[in-house]
mmCIF file with all atom_site columns, C-alpha atoms in Angstrom:
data_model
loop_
_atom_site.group_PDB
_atom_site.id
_atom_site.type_symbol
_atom_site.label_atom_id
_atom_site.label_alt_id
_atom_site.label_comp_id
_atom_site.label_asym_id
_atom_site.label_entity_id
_atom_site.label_seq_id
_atom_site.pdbx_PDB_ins_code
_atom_site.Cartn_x
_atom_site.Cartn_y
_atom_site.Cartn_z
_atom_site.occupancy
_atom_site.B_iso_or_equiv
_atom_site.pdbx_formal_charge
_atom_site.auth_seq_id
_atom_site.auth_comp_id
_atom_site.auth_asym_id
_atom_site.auth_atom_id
_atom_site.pdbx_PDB_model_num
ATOM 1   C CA . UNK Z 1 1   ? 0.000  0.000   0.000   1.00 48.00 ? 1   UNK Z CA 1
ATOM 2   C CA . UNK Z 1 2   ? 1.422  2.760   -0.757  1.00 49.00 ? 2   UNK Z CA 1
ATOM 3   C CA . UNK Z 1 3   ? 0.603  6.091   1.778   1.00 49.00 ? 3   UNK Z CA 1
ATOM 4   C CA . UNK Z 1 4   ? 0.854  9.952   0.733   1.00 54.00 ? 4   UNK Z CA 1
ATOM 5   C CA . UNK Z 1 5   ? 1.856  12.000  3.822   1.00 52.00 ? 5   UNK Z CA 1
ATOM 6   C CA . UNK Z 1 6   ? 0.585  15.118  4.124   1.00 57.00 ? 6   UNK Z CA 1
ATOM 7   C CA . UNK Z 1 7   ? 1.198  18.219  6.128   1.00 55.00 ? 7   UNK Z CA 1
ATOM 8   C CA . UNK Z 1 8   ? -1.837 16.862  8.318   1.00 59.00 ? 8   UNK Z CA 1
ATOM 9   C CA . UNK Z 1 9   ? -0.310 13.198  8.546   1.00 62.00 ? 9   UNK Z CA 1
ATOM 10  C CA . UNK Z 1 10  ? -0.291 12.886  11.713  1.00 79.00 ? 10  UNK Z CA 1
ATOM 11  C CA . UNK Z 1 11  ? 2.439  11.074  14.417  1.00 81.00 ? 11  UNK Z CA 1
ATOM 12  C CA . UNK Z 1 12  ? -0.832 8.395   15.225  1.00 83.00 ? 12  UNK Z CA 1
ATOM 13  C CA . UNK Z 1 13  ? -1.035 7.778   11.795  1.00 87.00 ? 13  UNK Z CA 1
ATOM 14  C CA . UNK Z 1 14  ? 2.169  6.763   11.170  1.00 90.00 ? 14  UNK Z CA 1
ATOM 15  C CA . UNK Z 1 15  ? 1.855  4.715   14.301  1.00 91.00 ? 15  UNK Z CA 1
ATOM 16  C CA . UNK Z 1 16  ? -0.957 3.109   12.778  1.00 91.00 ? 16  UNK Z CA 1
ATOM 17  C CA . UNK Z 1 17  ? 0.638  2.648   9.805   1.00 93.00 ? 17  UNK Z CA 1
ATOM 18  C CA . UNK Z 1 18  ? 3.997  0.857   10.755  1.00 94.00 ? 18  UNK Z CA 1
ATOM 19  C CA . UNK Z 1 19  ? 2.362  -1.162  13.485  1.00 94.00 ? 19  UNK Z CA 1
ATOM 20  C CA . UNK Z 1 20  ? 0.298  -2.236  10.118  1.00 94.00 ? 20  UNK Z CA 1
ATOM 21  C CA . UNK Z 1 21  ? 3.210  -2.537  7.664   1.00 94.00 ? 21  UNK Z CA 1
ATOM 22  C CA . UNK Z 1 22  ? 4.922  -4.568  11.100  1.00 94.00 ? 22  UNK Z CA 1
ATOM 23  C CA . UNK Z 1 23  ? 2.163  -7.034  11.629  1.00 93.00 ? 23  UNK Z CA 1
ATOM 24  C CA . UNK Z 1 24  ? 1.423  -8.013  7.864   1.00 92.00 ? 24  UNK Z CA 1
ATOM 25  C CA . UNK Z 1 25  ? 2.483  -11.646 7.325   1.00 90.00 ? 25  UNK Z CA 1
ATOM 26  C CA . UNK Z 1 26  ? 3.429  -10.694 4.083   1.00 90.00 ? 26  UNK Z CA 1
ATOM 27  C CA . UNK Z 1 27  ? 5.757  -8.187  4.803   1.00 86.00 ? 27  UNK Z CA 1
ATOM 28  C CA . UNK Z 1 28  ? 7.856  -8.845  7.976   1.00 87.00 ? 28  UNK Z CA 1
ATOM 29  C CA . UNK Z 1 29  ? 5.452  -10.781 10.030  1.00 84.00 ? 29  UNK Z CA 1
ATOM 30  C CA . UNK Z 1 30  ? 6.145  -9.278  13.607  1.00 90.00 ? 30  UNK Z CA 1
ATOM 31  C CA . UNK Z 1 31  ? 3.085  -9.606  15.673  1.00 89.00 ? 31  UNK Z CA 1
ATOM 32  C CA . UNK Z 1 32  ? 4.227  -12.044 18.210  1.00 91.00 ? 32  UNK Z CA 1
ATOM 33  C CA . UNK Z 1 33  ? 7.722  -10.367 18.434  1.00 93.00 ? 33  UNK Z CA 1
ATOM 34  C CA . UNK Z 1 34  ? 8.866  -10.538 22.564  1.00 94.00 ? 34  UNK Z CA 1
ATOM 35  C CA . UNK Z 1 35  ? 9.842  -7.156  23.601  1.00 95.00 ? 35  UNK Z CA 1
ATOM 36  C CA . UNK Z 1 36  ? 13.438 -7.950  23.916  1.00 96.00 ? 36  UNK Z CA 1
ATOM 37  C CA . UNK Z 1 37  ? 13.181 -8.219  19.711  1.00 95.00 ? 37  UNK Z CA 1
ATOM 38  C CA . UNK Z 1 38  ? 12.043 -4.445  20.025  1.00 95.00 ? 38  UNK Z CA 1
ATOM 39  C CA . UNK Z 1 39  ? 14.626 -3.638  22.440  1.00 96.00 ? 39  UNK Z CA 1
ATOM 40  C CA . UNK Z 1 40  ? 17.511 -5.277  20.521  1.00 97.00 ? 40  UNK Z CA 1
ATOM 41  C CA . UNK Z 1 41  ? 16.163 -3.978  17.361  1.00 96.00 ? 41  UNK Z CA 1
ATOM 42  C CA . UNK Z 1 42  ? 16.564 -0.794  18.946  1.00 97.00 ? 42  UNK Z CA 1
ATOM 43  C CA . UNK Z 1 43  ? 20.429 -1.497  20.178  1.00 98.00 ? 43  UNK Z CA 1
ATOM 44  C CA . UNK Z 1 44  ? 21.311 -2.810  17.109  1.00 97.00 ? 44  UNK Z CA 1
ATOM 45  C CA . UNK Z 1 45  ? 20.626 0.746   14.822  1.00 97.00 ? 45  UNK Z CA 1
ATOM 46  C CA . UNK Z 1 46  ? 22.165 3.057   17.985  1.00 98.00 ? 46  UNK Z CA 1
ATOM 47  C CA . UNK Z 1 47  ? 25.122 1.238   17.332  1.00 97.00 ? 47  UNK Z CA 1
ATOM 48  C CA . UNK Z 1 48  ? 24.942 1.603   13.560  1.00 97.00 ? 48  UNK Z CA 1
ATOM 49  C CA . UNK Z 1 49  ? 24.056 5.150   14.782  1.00 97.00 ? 49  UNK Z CA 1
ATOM 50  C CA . UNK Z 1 50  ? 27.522 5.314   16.768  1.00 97.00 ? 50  UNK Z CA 1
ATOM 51  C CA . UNK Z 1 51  ? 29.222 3.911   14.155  1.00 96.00 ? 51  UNK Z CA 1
ATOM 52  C CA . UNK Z 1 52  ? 28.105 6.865   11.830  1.00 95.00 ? 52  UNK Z CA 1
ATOM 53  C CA . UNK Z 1 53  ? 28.878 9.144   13.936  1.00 97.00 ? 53  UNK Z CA 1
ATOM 54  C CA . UNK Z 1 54  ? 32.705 7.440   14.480  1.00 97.00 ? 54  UNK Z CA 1
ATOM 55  C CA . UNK Z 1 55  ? 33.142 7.792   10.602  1.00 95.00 ? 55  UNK Z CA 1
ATOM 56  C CA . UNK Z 1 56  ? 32.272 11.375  10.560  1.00 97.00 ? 56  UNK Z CA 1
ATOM 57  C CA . UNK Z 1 57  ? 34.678 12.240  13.385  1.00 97.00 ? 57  UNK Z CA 1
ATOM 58  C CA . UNK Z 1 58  ? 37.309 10.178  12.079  1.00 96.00 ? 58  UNK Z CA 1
ATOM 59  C CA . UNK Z 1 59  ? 36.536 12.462  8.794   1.00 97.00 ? 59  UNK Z CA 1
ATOM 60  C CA . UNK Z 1 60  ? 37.903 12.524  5.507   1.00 97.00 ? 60  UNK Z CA 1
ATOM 61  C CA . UNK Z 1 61  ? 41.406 11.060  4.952   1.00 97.00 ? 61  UNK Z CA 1
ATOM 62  C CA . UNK Z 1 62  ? 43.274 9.225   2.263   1.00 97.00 ? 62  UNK Z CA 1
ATOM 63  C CA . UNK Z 1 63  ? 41.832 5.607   2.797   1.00 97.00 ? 63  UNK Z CA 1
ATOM 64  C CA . UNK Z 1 64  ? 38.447 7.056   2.586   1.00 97.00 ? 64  UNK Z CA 1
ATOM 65  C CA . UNK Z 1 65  ? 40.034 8.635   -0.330  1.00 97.00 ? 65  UNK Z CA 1
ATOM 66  C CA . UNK Z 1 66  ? 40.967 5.808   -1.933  1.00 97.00 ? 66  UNK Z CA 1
ATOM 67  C CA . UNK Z 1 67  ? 37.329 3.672   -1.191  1.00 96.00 ? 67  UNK Z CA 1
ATOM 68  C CA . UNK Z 1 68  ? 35.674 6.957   -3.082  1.00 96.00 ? 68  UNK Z CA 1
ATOM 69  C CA . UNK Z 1 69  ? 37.794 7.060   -6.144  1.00 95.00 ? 69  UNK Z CA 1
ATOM 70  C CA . UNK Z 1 70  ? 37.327 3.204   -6.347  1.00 94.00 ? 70  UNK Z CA 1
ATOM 71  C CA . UNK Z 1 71  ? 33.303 3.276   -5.941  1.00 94.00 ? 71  UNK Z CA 1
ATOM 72  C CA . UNK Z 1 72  ? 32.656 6.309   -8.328  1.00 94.00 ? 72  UNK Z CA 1
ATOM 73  C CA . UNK Z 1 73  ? 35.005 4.367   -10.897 1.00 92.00 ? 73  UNK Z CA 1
ATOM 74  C CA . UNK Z 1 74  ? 32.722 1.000   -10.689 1.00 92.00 ? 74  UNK Z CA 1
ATOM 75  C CA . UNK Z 1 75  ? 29.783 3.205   -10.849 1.00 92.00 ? 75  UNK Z CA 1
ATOM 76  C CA . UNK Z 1 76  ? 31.051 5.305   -13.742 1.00 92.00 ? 76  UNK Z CA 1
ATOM 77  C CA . UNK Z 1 77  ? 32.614 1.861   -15.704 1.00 87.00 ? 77  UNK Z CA 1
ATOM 78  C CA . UNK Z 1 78  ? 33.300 3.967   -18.636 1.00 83.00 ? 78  UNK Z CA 1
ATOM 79  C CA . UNK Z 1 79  ? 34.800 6.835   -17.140 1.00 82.00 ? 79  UNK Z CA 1
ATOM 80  C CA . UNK Z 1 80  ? 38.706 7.323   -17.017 1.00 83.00 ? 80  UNK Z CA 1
ATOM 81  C CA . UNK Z 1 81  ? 40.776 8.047   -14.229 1.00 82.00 ? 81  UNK Z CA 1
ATOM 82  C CA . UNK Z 1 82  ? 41.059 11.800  -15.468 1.00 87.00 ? 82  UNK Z CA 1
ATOM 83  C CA . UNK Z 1 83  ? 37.144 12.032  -15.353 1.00 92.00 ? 83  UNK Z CA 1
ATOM 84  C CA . UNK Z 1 84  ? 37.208 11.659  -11.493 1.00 94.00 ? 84  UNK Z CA 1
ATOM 85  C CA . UNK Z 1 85  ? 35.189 14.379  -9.922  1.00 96.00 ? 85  UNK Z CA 1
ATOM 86  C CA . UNK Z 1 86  ? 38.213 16.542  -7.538  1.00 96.00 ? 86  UNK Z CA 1
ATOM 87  C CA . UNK Z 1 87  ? 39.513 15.601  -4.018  1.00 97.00 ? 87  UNK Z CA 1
ATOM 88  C CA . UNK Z 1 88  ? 37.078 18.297  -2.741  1.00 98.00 ? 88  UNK Z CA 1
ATOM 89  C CA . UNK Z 1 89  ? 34.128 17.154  -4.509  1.00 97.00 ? 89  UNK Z CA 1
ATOM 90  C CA . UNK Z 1 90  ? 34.921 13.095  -3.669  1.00 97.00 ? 90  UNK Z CA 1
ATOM 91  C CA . UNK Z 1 91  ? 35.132 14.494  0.080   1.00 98.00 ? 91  UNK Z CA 1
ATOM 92  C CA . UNK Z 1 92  ? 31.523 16.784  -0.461  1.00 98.00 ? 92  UNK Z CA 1
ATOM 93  C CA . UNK Z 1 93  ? 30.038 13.228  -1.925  1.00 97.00 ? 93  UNK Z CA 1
ATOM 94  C CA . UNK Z 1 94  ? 31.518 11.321  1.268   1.00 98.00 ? 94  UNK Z CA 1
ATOM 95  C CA . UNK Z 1 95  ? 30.034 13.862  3.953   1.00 98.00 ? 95  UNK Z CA 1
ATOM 96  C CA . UNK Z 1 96  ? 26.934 13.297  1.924   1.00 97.00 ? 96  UNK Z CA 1
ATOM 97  C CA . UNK Z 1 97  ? 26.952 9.523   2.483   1.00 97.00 ? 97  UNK Z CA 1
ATOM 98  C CA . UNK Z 1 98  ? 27.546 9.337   5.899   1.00 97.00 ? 98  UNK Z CA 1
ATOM 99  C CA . UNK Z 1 99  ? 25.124 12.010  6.771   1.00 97.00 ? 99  UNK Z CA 1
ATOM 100 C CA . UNK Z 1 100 ? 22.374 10.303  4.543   1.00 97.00 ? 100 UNK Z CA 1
ATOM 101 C CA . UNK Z 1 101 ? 23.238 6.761   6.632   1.00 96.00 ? 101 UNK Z CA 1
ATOM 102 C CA . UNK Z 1 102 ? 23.534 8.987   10.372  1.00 97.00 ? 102 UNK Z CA 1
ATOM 103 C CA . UNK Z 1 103 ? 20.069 10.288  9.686   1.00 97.00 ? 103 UNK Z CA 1
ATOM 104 C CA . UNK Z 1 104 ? 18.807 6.757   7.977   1.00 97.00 ? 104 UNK Z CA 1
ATOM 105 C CA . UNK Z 1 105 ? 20.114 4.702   11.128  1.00 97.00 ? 105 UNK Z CA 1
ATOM 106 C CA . UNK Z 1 106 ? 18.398 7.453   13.077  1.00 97.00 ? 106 UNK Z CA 1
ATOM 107 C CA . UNK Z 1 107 ? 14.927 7.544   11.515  1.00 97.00 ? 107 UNK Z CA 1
ATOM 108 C CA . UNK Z 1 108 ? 15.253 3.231   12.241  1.00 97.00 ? 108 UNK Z CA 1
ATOM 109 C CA . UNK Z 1 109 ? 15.626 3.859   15.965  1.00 97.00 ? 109 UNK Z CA 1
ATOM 110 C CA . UNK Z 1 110 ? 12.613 6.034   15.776  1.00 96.00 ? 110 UNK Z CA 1
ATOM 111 C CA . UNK Z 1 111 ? 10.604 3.223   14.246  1.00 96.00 ? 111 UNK Z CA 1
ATOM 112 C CA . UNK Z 1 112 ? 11.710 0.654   16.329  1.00 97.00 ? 112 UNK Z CA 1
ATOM 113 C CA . UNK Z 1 113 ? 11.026 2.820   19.913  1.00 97.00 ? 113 UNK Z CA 1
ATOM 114 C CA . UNK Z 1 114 ? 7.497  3.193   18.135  1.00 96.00 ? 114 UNK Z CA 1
ATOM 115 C CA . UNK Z 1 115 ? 7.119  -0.455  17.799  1.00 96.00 ? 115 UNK Z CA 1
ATOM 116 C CA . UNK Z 1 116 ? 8.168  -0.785  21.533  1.00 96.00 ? 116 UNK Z CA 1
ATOM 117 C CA . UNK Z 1 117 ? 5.621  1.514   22.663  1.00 95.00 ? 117 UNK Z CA 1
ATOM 118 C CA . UNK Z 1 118 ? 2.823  -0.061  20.904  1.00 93.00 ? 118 UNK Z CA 1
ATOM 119 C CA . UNK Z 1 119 ? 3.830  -3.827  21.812  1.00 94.00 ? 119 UNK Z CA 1
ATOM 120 C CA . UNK Z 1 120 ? 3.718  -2.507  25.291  1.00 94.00 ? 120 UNK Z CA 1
ATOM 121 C CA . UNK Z 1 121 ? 0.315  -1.066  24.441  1.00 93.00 ? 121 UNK Z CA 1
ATOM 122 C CA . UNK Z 1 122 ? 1.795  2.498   25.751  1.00 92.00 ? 122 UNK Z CA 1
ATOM 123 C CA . UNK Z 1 123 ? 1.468  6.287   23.385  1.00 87.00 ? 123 UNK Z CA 1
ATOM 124 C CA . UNK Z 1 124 ? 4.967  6.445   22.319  1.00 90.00 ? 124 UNK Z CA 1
ATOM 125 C CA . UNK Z 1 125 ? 3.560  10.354  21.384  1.00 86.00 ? 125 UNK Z CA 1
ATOM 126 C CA . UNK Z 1 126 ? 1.960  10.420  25.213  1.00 85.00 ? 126 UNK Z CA 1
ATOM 127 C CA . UNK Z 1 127 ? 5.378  9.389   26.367  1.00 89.00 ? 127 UNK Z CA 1
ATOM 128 C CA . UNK Z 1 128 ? 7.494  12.639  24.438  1.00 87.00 ? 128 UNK Z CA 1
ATOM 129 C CA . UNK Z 1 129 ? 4.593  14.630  26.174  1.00 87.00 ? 129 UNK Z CA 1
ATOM 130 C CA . UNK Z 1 130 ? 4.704  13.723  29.517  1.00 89.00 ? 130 UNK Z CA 1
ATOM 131 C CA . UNK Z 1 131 ? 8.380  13.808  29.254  1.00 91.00 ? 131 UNK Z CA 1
ATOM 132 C CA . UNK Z 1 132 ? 9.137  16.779  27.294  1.00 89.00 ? 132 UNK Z CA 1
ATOM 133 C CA . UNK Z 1 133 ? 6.595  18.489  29.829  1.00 90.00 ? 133 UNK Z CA 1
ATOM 134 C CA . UNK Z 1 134 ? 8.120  16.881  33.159  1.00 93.00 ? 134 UNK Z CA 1
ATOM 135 C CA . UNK Z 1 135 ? 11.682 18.295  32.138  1.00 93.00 ? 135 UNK Z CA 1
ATOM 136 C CA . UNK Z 1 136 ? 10.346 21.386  31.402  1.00 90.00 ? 136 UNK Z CA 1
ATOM 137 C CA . UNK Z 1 137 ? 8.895  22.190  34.903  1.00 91.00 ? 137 UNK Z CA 1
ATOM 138 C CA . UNK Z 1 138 ? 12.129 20.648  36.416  1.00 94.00 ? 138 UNK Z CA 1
ATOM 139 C CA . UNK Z 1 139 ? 13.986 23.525  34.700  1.00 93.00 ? 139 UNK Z CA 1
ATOM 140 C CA . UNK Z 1 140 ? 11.713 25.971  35.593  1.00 92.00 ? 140 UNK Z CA 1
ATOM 141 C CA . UNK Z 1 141 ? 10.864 26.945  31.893  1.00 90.00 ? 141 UNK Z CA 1
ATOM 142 C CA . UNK Z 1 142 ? 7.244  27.546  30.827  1.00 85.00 ? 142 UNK Z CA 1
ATOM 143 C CA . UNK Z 1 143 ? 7.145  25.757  27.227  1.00 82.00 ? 143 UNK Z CA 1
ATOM 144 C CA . UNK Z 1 144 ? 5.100  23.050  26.944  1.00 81.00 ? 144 UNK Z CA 1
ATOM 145 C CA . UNK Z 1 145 ? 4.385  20.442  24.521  1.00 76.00 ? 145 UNK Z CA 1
ATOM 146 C CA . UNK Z 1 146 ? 0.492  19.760  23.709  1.00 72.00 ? 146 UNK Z CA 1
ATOM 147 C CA . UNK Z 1 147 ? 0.101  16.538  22.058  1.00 60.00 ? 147 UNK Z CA 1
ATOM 148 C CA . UNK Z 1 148 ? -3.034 17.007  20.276  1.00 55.00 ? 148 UNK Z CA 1
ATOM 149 C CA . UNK Z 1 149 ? -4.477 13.425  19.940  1.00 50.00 ? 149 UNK Z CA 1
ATOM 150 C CA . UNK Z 1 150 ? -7.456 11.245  21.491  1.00 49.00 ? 150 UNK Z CA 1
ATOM 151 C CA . UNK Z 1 151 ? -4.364 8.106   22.553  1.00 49.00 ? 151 UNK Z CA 1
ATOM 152 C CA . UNK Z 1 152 ? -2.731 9.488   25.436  1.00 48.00 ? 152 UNK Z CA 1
ATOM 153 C CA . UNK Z 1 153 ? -2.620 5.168   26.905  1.00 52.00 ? 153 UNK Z CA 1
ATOM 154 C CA . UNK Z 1 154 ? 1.148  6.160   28.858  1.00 50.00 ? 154 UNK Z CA 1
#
């Protein structure tokens, strides 16, 4: 099925539509996953997550370099070495990359904590409330988050 979001889709619906996409038999079959699958799902991308994040501190160097050069040749099989894009713009395609997978790995973790929530029958959305809010007053500040939606099950 294929879903259209909108500037109205709202954080419920998307619930409602992974939970959906996570139960189907015919697509990964999850409904009688143990909550220590949702938990180690949830491990497992942080780390890819931390790993990320190690390859854009490490940065740039030669060896990365060298790996860039040798994909964009494979993926350009007819170019020539003297067709290879610059140093600079090999380095501006690598930051690319490993932004794209930081924020990829990131937006995995965000489905997983949402399958969590609603194997444990909880309002993942409730939950960023109640916690967002509870912060807040600790620190004395007066913004508050309003969660406008009839599931507020935390």
């Amino acid at each position: 099925m294929k879903y259209t979001s909108s500037p109205d889709f709202s954080l419920q619906e998307f619930s409602n539509l992974n939970l959906s996409r996570c139960d189907n038999p015919l697509a990964f079959n999850c409904a009688n996953q143990p909550l220590l699958y949702w938990s180690t799902a949830i491990a497992e991308e942080a780390g890819e997550i931390c790993g990320a994040v190690k390859n854009l501190a490490r940065g740039f160097n030669q060896r990365e370099l060298a790996k860039m050069k040798k994909k964009w040749l494979k993926n350009h099989e007819l170019a020539t070495k003297e067709e290879l894009p610059s140093d600079q713009e090999l380095e501006a395609m690598w930051l690319d990359e490993k932004e794209d997978a930081l924020i990829k790995e990131a937006a995995d973790v965000f489905i997983y904590l949402d399958l969590l929530a609603q194997k444990s029958n909880k309002s993942l959305w409730g939950a960023i409330q109640a916690k967002f809010n509870e912060v807040s007053r600790e620190m004395g500040l007066d913004n508050e988050y309003i969660l406008y939606s009839n599931n507020t099950n935390i």
